[in-house]
Amino acid sequence: MPFNNHIDVNQFGLNDDWITDLLLDKVGFSPYVRKFTSNYHSLMILEEDIASALDTVARQANHVECVRRLLEILRRGGYLTQLPKPLHFKNQLTSYVQMYLPDCPFEINTTRQYSVIPEGCVTARRPIDRGVIKYLYGFLVSLKEEEEHDLDVTGRNFTIVTSSRSNCSSLFLGPARFVNHDCEGNAELRPANDGMQIVATRYIRIGEEITVKYGSHYFGEDNCDCLCATCASIGRNGWAAESKAEGSTKQSLKPATMKRVSRLRRLRVRDRLTLALCMTCTPRSACFRCQRHLRIYGCRWPYTK
């Protein structure tokens, strides 16, 4: 059942705020996830209770029981009575809980690619072949013109998508909201029955960020203000001035792709051989991501069992 005609935009956003508070902020994600609701106040729920509920999905692969426990925690805290559409909340909650299933091929991580302040991103924690990326999707709610204007003036327009066919805008929330832009993205957004799913367009390696191309003019005319990794690597668009200042002689060449079958085979073999290696850990200490992973799954990144 599509969300578009059945839930208020502000309630849809508040649902996502509660869920990211529960399943990211309160389980060690840093920095805190940006919230849709202005002046959002964190839920008064113990992190130990959330961790106990997550054990059922992360270590027992029972996401249904995890959802049930989380709803019970919210009920005890008096939060469920504030929900006019509890079924919609449960559906949104389930989409985030499934990220912690052992067979989920991705994780929510952080990046400084687009800002000096760490922002959310999605990275692969196992090799991903071309096709639909399991559990990586998001829900859409159509926006009226006045609603979109309100989001613009209040600075809450960070998850708006516009259909190239209908030119209509929608609020896009769920795990897929964390997928960032790259001019040479390794995946793409495709419509699903109640939102959008992420489909890999090529082989994605362990630790690689999952990205999509938002559009040709999303970051100004011809994406002139784009700061994606591809633009950074060749010194164009938002990186062009810096490249010239450093005396760079790089040309705007297309980045290398991984289309050759032989190269894909080598990458797959190397991924299998170096599965337990993290590029950000040091010999003396594990990185923040790996510490969080160990607490949740009880094993080293990227293993889940």
Coordinates of C-alpha atoms in Angstrom, one line a residue, residues 8-219:
D8 CA 0.9 13.3 6.9
V9 CA 4.3 14.5 5.8
N10 CA 5.3 15.8 9.2
Q11 CA 4.2 12.5 10.9
F12 CA 6.1 10.6 8.2
G13 CA 9.2 12.6 9.1
L14 CA 8.7 12.2 12.9
N15 CA 8.4 8.4 12.4
D16 CA 11.8 8.4 10.7
D17 CA 13.3 10.6 13.4
W18 CA 12.2 8.3 16.2
I19 CA 13.5 5.2 14.3
T20 CA 16.9 6.7 13.5
D21 CA 17.1 7.8 17.2
L22 CA 16.4 4.2 18.3
L23 CA 18.4 2.2 15.8
L24 CA 21.3 4.5 15.0
D25 CA 21.9 7.3 17.6
K26 CA 21.2 5.0 20.5
V27 CA 23.4 2.2 19.3
G28 CA 26.6 4.2 18.9
F29 CA 26.2 5.9 15.5
S30 CA 28.2 9.1 15.5
P31 CA 27.5 11.9 14.8
Y32 CA 23.8 11.8 15.5
V33 CA 21.6 11.4 12.4
R34 CA 20.2 14.7 11.0
K35 CA 16.5 14.9 12.0
F36 CA 13.5 16.0 9.9
T37 CA 11.6 17.5 12.8
S38 CA 12.6 21.0 13.9
N39 CA 13.9 21.1 17.6
Y40 CA 13.7 17.3 17.8
H41 CA 14.1 15.9 21.4
S42 CA 15.6 12.5 21.8
L43 CA 13.4 9.6 23.1
M44 CA 13.8 8.9 26.8
I45 CA 14.7 5.2 26.3
L46 CA 17.6 3.3 27.8
E47 CA 20.3 2.2 25.3
E48 CA 20.6 -1.1 27.1
D49 CA 16.9 -1.9 26.2
I50 CA 17.6 -1.1 22.6
A51 CA 20.7 -3.3 22.5
S52 CA 18.8 -6.2 24.0
A53 CA 16.1 -5.9 21.3
L54 CA 18.8 -5.7 18.6
D55 CA 20.3 -9.0 19.7
T56 CA 17.3 -10.8 18.4
V57 CA 17.9 -9.6 14.8
A58 CA 21.7 -9.3 14.8
R59 CA 22.5 -12.6 16.4
Q60 CA 19.3 -14.6 16.0
A61 CA 18.2 -13.3 12.6
N62 CA 14.6 -12.7 14.0
H63 CA 13.7 -9.2 12.8
V64 CA 10.0 -9.8 13.6
E65 CA 10.7 -10.4 17.3
C66 CA 13.0 -7.3 17.3
V67 CA 10.2 -5.1 15.9
R68 CA 7.8 -6.5 18.5
R69 CA 10.3 -5.7 21.4
L70 CA 11.0 -2.2 20.1
L71 CA 7.2 -1.5 19.9
E72 CA 6.8 -2.8 23.4
I73 CA 9.6 -0.5 24.6
L74 CA 7.9 2.5 23.0
R75 CA 4.5 1.5 24.4
R76 CA 6.0 1.4 28.0
G77 CA 7.5 4.8 27.4
G78 CA 4.1 6.2 26.4
Y79 CA 5.2 7.0 22.8
L80 CA 2.9 4.7 20.8
T81 CA -0.2 6.6 21.9
Q82 CA 1.2 9.6 20.0
L83 CA 1.1 7.8 16.7
P84 CA -2.0 8.4 14.5
K85 CA -0.8 5.7 12.0
P86 CA 0.9 2.9 14.0
L87 CA 0.9 0.6 11.0
H88 CA 2.9 3.0 8.9
F89 CA 5.3 3.4 11.8
K90 CA 5.7 -0.3 12.1
N91 CA 6.5 -0.6 8.4
Q92 CA 9.1 2.1 8.6
L93 CA 10.6 0.6 11.7
T94 CA 10.8 -2.8 10.0
S95 CA 12.8 -1.4 7.1
Y96 CA 15.5 -0.1 9.5
V97 CA 15.5 -3.2 11.7
Q98 CA 16.2 -5.4 8.6
M99 CA 19.5 -3.5 8.2
Y100 CA 20.8 -5.5 11.2
L101 CA 20.0 -8.9 9.8
P102 CA 23.2 -11.0 9.3
D103 CA 22.5 -11.3 5.6
C104 CA 22.2 -7.6 5.0
P105 CA 24.9 -6.6 2.5
F106 CA 25.3 -3.0 3.6
E107 CA 25.6 -0.7 6.6
I108 CA 25.0 2.9 7.5
N109 CA 28.4 4.6 7.9
T110 CA 29.8 8.1 7.8
T111 CA 31.8 10.1 5.3
R112 CA 33.6 13.5 5.1
Q113 CA 33.4 13.6 1.3
Y114 CA 30.8 16.3 1.1
S115 CA 31.5 18.3 4.3
V116 CA 34.0 18.8 7.1
I117 CA 31.3 17.5 9.4
P118 CA 30.8 13.7 9.1
E119 CA 27.5 12.8 7.2
G120 CA 25.7 9.5 6.7
C121 CA 26.5 7.2 3.8
V122 CA 25.9 3.6 2.9
T123 CA 28.8 1.2 2.4
A124 CA 29.0 -2.5 1.3
R125 CA 30.0 -5.0 4.0
R126 CA 30.0 -7.8 1.6
P127 CA 30.5 -8.1 -2.2
I128 CA 27.4 -6.9 -4.1
D129 CA 26.6 -8.1 -7.7
R130 CA 24.5 -6.2 -10.1
G131 CA 20.8 -6.2 -9.2
V132 CA 18.5 -5.1 -6.4
I133 CA 20.4 -4.5 -3.2
K134 CA 18.5 -6.5 -0.5
Y135 CA 16.9 -4.3 2.3
L136 CA 18.1 -1.0 0.8
Y137 CA 14.9 0.9 0.0
G138 CA 13.0 3.9 1.1
F139 CA 9.4 5.2 1.3
L140 CA 7.9 8.2 -0.5
V141 CA 5.3 10.6 0.5
S142 CA 4.1 13.1 -2.1
L143 CA 4.6 16.8 -1.3
K144 CA 2.2 19.6 -2.0
E145 CA 3.8 22.8 -3.3
E146 CA 3.3 24.6 0.0
E147 CA 4.8 21.7 1.9
E148 CA 7.9 21.7 -0.3
H149 CA 8.3 25.4 0.2
D150 CA 8.0 25.0 3.9
L151 CA 10.8 22.4 3.9
D152 CA 13.0 24.7 1.8
V153 CA 12.7 27.7 4.1
T154 CA 13.1 25.6 7.3
G155 CA 16.2 23.8 5.9
R156 CA 14.5 20.4 6.0
N157 CA 14.8 19.7 2.3
F158 CA 17.7 17.2 2.5
T159 CA 15.6 14.1 1.5
I160 CA 13.4 15.4 -1.3
V161 CA 13.4 13.6 -4.7
T162 CA 11.7 14.8 -7.8
S163 CA 10.3 12.5 -10.5
S164 CA 11.8 13.2 -13.9
R165 CA 8.5 12.0 -15.5
S166 CA 5.9 13.8 -13.5
N167 CA 8.1 16.6 -12.1
C168 CA 6.4 16.0 -8.7
S169 CA 8.4 16.1 -5.5
S170 CA 8.3 13.6 -2.7
L171 CA 9.8 13.2 0.8
F172 CA 12.1 10.2 0.7
L173 CA 12.9 8.4 4.0
G174 CA 14.1 5.0 5.1
P175 CA 17.5 3.3 4.9
A176 CA 18.0 4.4 1.3
R177 CA 17.9 8.1 2.3
F178 CA 21.5 7.7 3.3
V179 CA 22.7 6.8 -0.2
N180 CA 24.8 9.7 -1.5
H181 CA 25.3 11.1 -5.0
D182 CA 28.2 10.4 -7.3
C183 CA 28.3 11.5 -11.0
E184 CA 29.5 7.9 -11.8
G185 CA 27.3 6.1 -9.2
N186 CA 27.6 2.3 -8.9
A187 CA 23.8 2.0 -8.4
E188 CA 20.5 3.7 -9.3
L189 CA 17.1 4.5 -7.8
R190 CA 14.2 2.6 -9.2
P191 CA 10.5 2.8 -8.3
A192 CA 9.1 0.1 -6.0
N193 CA 5.4 -0.4 -5.0
D194 CA 5.6 2.0 -2.1
G195 CA 8.8 3.9 -2.6
M196 CA 12.2 3.5 -4.2
Q197 CA 14.7 0.6 -4.2
I198 CA 18.5 0.8 -4.9
V199 CA 19.8 -1.4 -7.7
A200 CA 23.5 -2.0 -8.2
T201 CA 24.5 -1.3 -11.8
R202 CA 27.9 -3.0 -11.4
Y203 CA 29.9 -5.1 -9.0
I204 CA 30.4 -3.3 -5.6
R205 CA 33.4 -4.2 -3.4
I206 CA 33.4 -4.6 0.4
G207 CA 33.9 -1.2 2.0
E208 CA 32.9 0.7 -1.1
E209 CA 30.3 3.4 -0.7
I210 CA 27.0 2.7 -2.5
T211 CA 26.1 5.8 -4.6
V212 CA 23.6 6.9 -7.2
K213 CA 23.5 9.8 -9.6
Y214 CA 20.8 12.3 -8.3
G215 CA 20.6 14.1 -11.6
S216 CA 22.6 16.1 -14.2
H217 CA 21.7 19.4 -12.6
Y218 CA 21.1 18.5 -8.9
F219 CA 24.1 20.5 -7.7

